[in-house]
Short mmCIF file of C-alpha atoms in Angstrom, two decimals:
data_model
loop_
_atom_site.label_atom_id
_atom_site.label_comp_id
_atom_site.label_asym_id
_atom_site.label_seq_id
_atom_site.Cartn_x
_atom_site.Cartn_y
_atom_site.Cartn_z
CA UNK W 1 -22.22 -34.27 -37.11
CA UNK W 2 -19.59 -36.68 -36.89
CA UNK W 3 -16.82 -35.18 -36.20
CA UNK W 4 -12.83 -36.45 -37.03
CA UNK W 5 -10.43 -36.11 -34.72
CA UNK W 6 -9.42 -32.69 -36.04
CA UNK W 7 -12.50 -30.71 -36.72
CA UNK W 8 -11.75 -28.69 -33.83
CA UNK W 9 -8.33 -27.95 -35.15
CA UNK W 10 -9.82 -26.69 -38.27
CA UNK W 11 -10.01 -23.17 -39.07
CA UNK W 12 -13.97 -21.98 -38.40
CA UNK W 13 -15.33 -21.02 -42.31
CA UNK W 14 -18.96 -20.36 -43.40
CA UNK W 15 -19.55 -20.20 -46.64
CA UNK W 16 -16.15 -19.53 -47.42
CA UNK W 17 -16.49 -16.92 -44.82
CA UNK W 18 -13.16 -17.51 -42.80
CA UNK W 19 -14.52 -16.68 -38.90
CA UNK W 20 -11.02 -16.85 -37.85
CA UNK W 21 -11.16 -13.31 -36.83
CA UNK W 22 -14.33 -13.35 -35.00
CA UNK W 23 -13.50 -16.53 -33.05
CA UNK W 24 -10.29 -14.37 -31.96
CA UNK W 25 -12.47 -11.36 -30.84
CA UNK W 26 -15.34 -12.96 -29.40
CA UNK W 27 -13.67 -13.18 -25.67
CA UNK W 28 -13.75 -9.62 -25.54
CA UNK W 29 -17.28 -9.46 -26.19
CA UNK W 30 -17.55 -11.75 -22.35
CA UNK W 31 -15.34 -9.06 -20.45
CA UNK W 32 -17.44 -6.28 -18.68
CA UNK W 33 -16.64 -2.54 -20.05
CA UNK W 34 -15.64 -0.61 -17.25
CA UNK W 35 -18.76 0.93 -15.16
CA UNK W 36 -19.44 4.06 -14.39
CA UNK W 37 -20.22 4.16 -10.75
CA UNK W 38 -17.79 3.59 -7.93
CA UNK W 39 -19.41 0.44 -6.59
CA UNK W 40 -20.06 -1.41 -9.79
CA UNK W 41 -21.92 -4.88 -9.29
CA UNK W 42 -19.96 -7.85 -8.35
CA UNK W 43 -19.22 -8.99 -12.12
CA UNK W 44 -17.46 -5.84 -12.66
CA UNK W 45 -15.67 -5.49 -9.02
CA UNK W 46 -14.54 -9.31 -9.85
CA UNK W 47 -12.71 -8.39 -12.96
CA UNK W 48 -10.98 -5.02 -12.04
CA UNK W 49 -9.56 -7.07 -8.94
CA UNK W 50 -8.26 -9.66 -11.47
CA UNK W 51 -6.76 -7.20 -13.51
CA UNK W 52 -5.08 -5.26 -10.94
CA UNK W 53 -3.57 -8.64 -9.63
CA UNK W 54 -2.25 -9.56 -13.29
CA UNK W 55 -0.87 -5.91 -13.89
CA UNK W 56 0.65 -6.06 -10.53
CA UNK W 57 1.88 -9.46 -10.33
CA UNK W 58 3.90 -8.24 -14.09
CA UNK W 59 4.98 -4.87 -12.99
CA UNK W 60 6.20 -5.19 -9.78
CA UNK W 61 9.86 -6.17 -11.16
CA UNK W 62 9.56 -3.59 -13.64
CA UNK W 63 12.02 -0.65 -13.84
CA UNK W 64 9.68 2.21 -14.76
CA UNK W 65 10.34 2.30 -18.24
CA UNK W 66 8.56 -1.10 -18.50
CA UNK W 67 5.64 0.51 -17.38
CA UNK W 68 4.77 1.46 -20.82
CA UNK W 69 4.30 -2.44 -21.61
CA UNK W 70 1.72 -2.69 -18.78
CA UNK W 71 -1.13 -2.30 -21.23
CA UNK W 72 -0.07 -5.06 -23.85
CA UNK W 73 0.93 -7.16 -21.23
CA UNK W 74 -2.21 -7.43 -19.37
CA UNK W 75 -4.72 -7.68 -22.20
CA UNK W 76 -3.00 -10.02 -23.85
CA UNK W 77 -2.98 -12.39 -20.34
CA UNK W 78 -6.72 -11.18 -20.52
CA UNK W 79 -7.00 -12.71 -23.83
CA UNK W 80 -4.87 -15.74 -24.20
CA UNK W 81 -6.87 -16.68 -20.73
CA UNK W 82 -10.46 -16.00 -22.33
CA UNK W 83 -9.36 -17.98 -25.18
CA UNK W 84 -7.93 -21.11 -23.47
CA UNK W 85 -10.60 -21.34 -21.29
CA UNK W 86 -13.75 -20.75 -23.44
CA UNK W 87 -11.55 -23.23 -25.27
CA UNK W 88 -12.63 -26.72 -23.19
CA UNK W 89 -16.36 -25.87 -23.89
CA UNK W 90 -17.34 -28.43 -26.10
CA UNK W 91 -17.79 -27.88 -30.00
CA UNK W 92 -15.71 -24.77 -29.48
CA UNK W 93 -12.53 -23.42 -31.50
CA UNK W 94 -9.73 -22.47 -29.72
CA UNK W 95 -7.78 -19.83 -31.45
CA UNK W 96 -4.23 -20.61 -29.54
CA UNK W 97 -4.23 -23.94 -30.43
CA UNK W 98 -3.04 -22.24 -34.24
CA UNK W 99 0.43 -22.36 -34.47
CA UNK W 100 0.04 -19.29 -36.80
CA UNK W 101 -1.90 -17.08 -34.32
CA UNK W 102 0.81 -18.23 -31.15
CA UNK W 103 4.00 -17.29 -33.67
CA UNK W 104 1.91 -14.21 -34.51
CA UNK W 105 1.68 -13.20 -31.09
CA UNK W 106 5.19 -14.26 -29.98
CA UNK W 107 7.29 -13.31 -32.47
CA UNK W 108 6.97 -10.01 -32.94
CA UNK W 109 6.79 -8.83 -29.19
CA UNK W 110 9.58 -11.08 -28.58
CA UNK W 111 11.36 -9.13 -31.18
CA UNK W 112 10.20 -5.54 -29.75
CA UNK W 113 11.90 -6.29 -26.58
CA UNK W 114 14.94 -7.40 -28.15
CA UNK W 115 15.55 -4.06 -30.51
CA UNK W 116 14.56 -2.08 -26.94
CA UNK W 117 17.42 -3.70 -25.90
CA UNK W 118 19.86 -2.94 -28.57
CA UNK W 119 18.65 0.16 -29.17
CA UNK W 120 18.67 2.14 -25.69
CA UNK W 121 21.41 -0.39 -23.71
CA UNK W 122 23.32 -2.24 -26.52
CA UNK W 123 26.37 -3.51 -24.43
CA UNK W 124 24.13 -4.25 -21.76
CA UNK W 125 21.82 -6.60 -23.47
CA UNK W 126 24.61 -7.90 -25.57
CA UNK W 127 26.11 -8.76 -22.10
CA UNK W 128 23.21 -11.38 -21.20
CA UNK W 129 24.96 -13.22 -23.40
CA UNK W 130 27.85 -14.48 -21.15
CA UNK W 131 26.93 -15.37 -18.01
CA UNK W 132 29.13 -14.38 -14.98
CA UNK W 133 31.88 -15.97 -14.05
CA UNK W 134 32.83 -18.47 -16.77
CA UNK W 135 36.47 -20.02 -17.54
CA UNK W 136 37.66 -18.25 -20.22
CA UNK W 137 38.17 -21.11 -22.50
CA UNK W 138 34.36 -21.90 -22.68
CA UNK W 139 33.47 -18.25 -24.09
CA UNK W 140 33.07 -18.73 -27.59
CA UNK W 141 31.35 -21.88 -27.23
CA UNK W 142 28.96 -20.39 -24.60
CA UNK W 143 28.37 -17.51 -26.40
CA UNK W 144 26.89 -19.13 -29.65
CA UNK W 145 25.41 -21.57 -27.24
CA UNK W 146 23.17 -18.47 -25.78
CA UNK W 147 23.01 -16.95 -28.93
CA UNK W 148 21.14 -20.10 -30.11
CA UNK W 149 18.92 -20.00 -26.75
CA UNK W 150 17.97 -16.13 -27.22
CA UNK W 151 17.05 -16.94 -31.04
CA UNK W 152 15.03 -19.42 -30.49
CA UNK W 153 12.93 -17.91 -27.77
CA UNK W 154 10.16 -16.99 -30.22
CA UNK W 155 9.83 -20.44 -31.60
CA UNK W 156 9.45 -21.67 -27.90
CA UNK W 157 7.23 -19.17 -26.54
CA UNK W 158 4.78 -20.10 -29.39
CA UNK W 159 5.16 -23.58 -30.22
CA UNK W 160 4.55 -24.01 -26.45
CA UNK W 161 1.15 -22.43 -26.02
CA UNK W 162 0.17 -24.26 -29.44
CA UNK W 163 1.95 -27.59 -27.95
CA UNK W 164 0.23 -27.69 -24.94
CA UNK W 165 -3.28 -26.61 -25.74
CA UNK W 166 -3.08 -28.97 -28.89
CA UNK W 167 -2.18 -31.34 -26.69
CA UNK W 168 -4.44 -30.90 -24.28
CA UNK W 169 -7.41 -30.95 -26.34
CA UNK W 170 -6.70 -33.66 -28.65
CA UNK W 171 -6.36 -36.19 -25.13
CA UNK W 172 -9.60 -34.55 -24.31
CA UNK W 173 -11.39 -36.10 -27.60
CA UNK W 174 -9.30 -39.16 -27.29
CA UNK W 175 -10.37 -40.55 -23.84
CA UNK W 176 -14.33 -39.38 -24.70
CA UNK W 177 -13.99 -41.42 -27.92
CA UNK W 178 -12.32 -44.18 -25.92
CA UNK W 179 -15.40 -44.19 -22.99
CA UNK W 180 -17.71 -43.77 -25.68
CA UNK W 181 -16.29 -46.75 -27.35
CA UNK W 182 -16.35 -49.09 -24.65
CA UNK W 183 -19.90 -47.93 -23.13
CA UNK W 184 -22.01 -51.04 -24.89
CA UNK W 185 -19.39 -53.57 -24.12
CA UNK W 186 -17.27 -52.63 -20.75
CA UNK W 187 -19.41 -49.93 -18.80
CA UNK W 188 -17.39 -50.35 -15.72
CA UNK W 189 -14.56 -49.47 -17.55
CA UNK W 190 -16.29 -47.07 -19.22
CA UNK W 191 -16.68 -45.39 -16.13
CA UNK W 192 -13.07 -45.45 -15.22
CA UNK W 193 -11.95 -44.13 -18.46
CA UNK W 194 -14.91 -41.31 -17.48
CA UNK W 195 -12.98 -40.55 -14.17
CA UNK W 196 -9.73 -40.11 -15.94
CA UNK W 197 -11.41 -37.69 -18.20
CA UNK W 198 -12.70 -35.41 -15.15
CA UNK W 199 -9.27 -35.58 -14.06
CA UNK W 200 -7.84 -34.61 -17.60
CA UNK W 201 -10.77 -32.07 -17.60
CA UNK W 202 -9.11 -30.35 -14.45
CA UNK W 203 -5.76 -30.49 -15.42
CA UNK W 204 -6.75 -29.14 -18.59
CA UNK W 205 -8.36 -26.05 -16.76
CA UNK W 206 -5.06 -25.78 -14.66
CA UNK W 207 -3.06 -25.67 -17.85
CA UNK W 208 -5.29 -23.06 -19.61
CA UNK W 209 -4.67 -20.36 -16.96
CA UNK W 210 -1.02 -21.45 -16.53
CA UNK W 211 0.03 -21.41 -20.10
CA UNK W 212 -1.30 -18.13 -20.65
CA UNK W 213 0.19 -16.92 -17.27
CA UNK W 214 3.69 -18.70 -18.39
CA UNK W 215 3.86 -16.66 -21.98
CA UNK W 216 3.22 -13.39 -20.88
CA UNK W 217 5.99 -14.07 -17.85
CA UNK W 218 8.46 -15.02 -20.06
CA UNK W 219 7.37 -11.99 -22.43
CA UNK W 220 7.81 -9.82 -19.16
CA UNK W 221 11.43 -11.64 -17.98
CA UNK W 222 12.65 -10.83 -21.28
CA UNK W 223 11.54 -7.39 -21.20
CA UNK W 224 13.25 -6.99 -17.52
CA UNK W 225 16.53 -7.64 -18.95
CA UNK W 226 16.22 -5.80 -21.96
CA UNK W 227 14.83 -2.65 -21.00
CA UNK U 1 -17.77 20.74 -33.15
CA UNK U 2 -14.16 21.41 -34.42
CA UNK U 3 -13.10 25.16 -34.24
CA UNK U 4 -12.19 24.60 -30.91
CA UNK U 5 -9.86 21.75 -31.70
CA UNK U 6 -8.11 23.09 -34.58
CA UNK U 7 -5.78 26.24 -32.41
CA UNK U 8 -4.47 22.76 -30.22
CA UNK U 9 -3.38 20.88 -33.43
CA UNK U 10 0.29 20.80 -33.90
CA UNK U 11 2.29 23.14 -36.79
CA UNK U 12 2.55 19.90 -39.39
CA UNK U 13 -1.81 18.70 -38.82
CA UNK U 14 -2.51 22.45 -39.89
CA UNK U 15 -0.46 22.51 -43.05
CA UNK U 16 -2.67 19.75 -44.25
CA UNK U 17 -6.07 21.02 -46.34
CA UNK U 18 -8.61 22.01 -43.56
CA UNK U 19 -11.02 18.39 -43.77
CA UNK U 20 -7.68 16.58 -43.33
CA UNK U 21 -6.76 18.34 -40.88
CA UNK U 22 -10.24 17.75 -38.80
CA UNK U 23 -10.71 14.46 -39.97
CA UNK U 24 -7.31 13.09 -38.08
CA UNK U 25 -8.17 15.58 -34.79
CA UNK U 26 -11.62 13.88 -34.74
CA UNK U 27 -10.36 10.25 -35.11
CA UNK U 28 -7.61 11.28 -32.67
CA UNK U 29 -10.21 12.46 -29.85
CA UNK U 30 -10.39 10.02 -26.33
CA UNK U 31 -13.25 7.62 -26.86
CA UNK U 32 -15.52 7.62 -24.41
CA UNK U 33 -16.24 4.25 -22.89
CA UNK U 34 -18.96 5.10 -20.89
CA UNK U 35 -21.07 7.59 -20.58
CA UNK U 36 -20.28 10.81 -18.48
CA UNK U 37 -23.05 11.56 -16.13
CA UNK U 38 -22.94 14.31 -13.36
CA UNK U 39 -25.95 13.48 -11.84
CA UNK U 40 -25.66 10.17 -9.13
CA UNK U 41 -27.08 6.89 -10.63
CA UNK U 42 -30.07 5.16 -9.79
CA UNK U 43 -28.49 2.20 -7.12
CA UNK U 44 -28.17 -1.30 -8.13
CA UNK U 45 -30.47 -3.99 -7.58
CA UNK U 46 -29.90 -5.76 -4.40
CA UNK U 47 -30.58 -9.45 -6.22
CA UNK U 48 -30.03 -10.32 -10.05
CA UNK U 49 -32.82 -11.94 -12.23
CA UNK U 50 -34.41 -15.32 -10.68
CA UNK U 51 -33.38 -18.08 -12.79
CA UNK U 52 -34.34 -21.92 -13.15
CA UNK U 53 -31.81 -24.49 -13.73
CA UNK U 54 -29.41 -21.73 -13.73
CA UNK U 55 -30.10 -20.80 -17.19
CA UNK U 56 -33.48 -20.22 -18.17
CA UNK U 57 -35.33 -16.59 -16.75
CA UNK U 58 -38.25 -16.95 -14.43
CA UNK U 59 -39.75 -14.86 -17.01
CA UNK U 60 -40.18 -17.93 -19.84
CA UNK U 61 -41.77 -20.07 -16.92
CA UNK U 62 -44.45 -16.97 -16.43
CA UNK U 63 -44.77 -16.51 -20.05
CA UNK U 64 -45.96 -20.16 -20.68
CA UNK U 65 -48.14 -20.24 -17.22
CA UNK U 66 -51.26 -19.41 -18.90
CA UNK U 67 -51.47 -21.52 -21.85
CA UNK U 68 -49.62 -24.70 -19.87
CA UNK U 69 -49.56 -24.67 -16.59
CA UNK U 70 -46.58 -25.41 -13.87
CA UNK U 71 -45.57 -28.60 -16.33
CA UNK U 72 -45.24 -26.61 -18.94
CA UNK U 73 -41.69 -25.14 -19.74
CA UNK U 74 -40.67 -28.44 -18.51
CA UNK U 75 -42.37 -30.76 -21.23
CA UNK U 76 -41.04 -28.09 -23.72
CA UNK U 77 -37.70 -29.02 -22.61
CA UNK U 78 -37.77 -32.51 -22.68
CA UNK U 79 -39.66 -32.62 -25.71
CA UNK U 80 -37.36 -30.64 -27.73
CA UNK U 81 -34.18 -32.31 -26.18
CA UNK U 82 -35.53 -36.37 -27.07
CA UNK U 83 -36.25 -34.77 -30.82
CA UNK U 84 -33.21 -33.68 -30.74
CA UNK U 85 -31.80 -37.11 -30.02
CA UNK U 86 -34.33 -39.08 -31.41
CA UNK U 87 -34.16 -37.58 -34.95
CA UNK U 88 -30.07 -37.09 -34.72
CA UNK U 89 -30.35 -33.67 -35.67
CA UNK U 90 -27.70 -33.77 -32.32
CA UNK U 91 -25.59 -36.84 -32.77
CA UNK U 92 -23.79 -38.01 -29.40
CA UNK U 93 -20.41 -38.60 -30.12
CA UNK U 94 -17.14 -37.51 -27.96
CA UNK U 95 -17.62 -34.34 -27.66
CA UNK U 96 -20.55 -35.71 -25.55
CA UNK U 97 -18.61 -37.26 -23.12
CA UNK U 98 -16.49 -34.51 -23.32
CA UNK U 99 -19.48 -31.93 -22.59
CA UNK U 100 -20.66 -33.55 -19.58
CA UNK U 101 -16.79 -34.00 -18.18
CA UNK U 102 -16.47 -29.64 -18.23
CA UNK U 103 -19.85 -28.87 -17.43
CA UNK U 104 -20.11 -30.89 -14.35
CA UNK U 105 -16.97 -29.44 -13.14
CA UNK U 106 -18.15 -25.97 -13.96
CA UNK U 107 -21.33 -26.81 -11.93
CA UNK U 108 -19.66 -28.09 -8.93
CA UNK U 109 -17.19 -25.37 -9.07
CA UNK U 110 -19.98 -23.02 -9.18
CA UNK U 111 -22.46 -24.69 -6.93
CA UNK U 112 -19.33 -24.93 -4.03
CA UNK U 113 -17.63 -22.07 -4.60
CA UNK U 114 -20.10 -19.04 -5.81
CA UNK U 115 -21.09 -18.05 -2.44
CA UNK U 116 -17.53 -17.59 -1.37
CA UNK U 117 -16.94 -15.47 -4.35
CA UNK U 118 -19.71 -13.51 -3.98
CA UNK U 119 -18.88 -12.68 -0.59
CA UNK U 120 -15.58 -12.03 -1.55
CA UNK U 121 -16.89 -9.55 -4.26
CA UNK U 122 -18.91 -8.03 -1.79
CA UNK U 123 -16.03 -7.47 0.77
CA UNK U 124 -13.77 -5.58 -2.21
CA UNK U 125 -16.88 -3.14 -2.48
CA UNK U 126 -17.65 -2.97 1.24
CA UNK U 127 -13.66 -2.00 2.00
CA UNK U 128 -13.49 0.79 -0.73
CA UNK U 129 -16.71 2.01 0.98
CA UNK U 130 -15.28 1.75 4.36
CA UNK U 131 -12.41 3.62 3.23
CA UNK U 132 -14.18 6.50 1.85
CA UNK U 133 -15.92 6.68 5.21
CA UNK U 134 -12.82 6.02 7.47
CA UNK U 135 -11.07 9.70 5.54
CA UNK U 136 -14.90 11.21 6.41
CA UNK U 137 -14.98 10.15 9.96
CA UNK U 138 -11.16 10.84 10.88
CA UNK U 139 -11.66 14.44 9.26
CA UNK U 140 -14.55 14.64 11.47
CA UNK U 141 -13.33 13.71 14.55
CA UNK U 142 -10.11 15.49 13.75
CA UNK U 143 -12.11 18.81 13.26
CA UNK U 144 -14.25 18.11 16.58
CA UNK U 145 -10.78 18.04 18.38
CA UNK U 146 -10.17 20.95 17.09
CA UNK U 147 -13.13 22.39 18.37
CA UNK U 148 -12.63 21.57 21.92
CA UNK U 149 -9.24 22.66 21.78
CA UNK U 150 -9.94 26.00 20.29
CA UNK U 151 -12.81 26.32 23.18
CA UNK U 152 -10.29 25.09 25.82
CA UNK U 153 -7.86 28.38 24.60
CA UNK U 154 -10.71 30.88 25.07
CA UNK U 155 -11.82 29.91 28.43
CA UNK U 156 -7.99 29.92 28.77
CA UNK U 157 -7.92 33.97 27.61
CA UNK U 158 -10.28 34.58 30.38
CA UNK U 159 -7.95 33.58 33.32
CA UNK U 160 -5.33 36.16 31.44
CA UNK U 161 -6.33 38.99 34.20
CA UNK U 162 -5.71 36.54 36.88
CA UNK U 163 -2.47 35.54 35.27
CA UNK U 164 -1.38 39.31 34.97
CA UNK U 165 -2.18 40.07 38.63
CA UNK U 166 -0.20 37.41 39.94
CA UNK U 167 2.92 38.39 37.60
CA UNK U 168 2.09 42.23 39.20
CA UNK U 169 2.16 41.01 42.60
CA UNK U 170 5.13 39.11 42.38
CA UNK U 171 7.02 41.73 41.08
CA UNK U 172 6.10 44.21 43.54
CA UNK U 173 7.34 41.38 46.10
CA UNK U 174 10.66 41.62 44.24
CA UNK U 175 10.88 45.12 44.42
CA UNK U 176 9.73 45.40 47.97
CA UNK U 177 12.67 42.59 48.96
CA UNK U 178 15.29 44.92 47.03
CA UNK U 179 14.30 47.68 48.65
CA UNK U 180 14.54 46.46 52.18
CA UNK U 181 17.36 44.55 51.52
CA UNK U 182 19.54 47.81 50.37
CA UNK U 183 17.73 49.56 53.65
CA UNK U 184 19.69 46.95 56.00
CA UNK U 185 22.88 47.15 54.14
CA UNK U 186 23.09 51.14 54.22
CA UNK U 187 21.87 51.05 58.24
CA UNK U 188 24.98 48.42 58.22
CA UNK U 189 27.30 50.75 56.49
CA UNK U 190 26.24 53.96 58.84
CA UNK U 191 26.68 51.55 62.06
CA UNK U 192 29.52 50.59 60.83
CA UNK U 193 31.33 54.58 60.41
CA UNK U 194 29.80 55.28 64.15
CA UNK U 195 31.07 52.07 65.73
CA UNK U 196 34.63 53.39 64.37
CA UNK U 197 34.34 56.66 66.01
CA UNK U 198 33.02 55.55 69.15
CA UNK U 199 35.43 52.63 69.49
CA UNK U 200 38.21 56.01 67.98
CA UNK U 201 37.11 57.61 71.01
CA UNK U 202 36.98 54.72 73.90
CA UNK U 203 40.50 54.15 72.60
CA UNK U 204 41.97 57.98 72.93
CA UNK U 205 40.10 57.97 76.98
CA UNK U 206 41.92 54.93 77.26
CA UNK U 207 44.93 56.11 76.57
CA UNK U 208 45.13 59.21 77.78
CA UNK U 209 44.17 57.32 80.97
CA UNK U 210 47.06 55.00 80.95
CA UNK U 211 49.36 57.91 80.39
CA UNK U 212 48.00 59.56 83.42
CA UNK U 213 48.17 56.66 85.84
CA UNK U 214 52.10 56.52 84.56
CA UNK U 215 52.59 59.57 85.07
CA UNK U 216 51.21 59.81 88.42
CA UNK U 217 52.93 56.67 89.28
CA UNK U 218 56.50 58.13 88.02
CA UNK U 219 56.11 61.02 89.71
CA UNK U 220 55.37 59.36 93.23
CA UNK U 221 58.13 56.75 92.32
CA UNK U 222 60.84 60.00 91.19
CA UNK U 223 59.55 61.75 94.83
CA UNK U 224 60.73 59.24 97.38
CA UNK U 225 63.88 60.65 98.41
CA UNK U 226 66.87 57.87 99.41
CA UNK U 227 66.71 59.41 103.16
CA UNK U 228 62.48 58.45 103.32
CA UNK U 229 63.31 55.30 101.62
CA UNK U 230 66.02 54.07 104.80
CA UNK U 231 63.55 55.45 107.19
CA UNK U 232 60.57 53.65 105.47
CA UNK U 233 62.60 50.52 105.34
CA UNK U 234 63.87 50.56 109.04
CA UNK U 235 60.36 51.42 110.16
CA UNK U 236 59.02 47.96 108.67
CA UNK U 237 61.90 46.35 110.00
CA UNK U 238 60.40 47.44 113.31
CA UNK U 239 57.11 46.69 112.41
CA UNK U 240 58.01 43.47 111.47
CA UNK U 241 60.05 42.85 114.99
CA UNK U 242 57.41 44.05 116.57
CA UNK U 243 54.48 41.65 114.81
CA UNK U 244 57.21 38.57 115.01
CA UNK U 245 57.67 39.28 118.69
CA UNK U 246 53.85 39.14 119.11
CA UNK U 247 53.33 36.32 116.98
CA UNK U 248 55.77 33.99 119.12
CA UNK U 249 54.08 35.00 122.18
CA UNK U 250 50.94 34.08 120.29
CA UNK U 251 52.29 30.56 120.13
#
């Protein structure tokens, strides 16, 4: 099994069998269904206290006409978490590190809070375009300059996650190659370059859980000034 | 299964052909997650499954006792793991490193942190507990107050007789007061009329006395003539000679 750089990258396929979908589902298959007693075990307790944090943590600035989003919101903070973590196993395939699957996931929420906004507060949303108080000779310039900013929101929310996992990863394999590398001839800096990796290895952990936490605010922020 | 459901279909479902019309209310049903039970479940175990090297069951270390002994499992492991190696059916390359990097972080997380978590599991469960018993107790001691009060007011409807006699009496004391008091003022009144008549007749004695003694005293005064007046008159000048004469020779 030697691997390139950029097996992991590589879209899982058996036999011709694309296991993209699979590999997308398969964190759900790690979350506990919800039990049917009132003291569950401590597996179970442990997850419905994380959810209720995330759903809280995204509702709370919520009108109650957001409310409705409280569903997609969480599970897909569920999700993107599952999937970024299980991600820095080794030999695994991380499905966010797709651009495709990010821009699939981005663009058309994105999109469903903008049309919210048109549709039930058009002047309103329109509005966000111009912040308050600005001279009056900057307006047209700093209106296409947010129109630019609100169209390209999509494109950053997903080219982020991809960005940063990517990222992420590929430093992973380069620093194990690297310590791997210089085992026979430098072992003490071997070692070193091992260090940096555990601290990579953390930071990669820290940026899993934030990156997911960061889309699905920013999904949330634009849905608080949209709906 | 689906006579019930079809009167609770909306007007446009039941214009569709019957199977249609059954096949959309049964997809459309809630899906049951879990199972519904009425009856209360069997409780937890107190400890999960014991496990070796935090991955392998107890169970596999049992199930090879007989035929290997306490070495057993072990040799397995190591066996299959320098095969592994040794015939690079697993080939070490990055991902290696890599592997060892995230699963001794995942072991020290878990090795330093589980027992806080668990704990901190446990206390979600024991507060939702605690509440649950918290509404119980309060409604209990709430309805044992209650209790004791309601007591309290029944030996409190005994003392009502005692209560009504001492109202009784102290009306009769106000009645008794009125009455005496309007006693006094009408003896007042009545002294009052015969103090005017006597003091009405005291007045008319008077009077008529007064008149008399004027009268009387006119009368005399009217019947001393001018000729007993000189004679009275000279006779005290006499007198008085008489007493002045004696009085020097006195001296």
């Amino acid at each position: 099994m030697n691997l390139s750089f950029f097996d992991q990258f590589a879209s899982p396929c058996l036999l011709g069998i694309p296991l993209i979908l699979i590999s997308m589902l398969f964190p759900t298959l790690l979350l506990f269904p919800p039990n049917n007693r009132w003291i569950p075990n401590r597996l179970s307790t442990l997850q419905s206290w994380l959810i209720h944090l995330i759903t809280k943590q995204l509702m709370t600035p919520l009108n109650k006409k957001g409310h409705k989003w409280a569903l997609v919101l969480t599970s897909l903070m569920m999700l993107l978490l599952m999937i970024n973590l299980l991600g820095l196993l080794p030999y695994t395939f991380t499905p966010t590190t797709q651009l495709s699957m990010n821009m699939a996931l981005a663009f058309p929420l994105w999109l469903a809070t903008l049309l919210t906004g048109l549709r039930n507060q058009p002047s309103a949303s329109l509005g966000h375009l111009l912040p308050e108080g600005t001279p009056t000779p900057l307006i047209p310039a700093l209106i296409m300059i947010e129109t630019t900013s609100l169209l390209i929101r999509p494109l950053a929310l997903g080219v982020r996650l991809t960005a940063n996992l990517t990222a992420g990863h590929l430093l992973i394999q380069l620093i194990s190659t690297a310590t791997i590398a210089l085992l026979p001839t430098l072992p003490t800096v071997s070692l070193l370059t091992m260090s940096v990796l555990l601290l990579l290895t953390l930071l990669e952990i820290a940026v899993a859980m934030i990156q997911a936490y960061v889309f699905v605010l920013l999904l949330s922020l634009y849905l608080q000034e949209n709906i | 299964l689906s006579a019930p459901l079809l009167p609770s279909a909306p007007a446009a479902l039941r214009s569709l052909p019957p199977p249609v019309t059954v096949g959309v209310l049964h997809t459309a049903r809630l899906l049951h997650t879990t199972q519904q039970c009425s009856a209360p479940l069997p409780p937890l175990p107190e400890k999960g499954g014991e496990v070796r090297l935090g991955l392998i069951p107890e169970e596999f270390f049992q199930f090879l006792y007989p035929k290997t002994g306490v070495t057993g499992p072990y040799m397995l492991g190591t066996g299959l793991l320098l095969y592994l190696l040794s015939k690079e059916i697993y080939v070490i390359n990055h991902e290696t490193v890599a592997a060892a990097c995230i699963l001794s972080v995942i072991i020290y997380g878990v090795k330093k942190y589980g027992s806080d978590v668990a704990a901190f599991a446990d206390k979600l469960n024991e507060e939702k507990v605690a509440k649950a018993l918290e509404v119980k107790n309060e409604t209990i001691k709430d309805l044992e107050t209650a209790i004791e009060q309601e007591k309290k007011e029944q030996w409190r409807v005994e003392g009502r007789s005692y209560l009504f006699d001492a109202k009784r009496n102290n009306i009769a004391m106000l009645l008794e007061t009125n009455y005496r008091e309007r006693l006094l003022t009408v003896y007042n009144e009545v002294k009052k009329r015969l103090d005017y008549q006597v003091a009405m007749q005291n007045l008319k004695r008077q009077k008529e006395q007064d008149h008399m003694i004027q009268w009387v005293e006119k009368n005399v005064v009217q019947s001393i003539t001018p000729q007993q007046q000189k004679e009275s008159i000279s006779k005290c000048i006499l007198d008085l000679k008489a007493l002045s004469k004696s009085a020097q020779a006195a001296v």
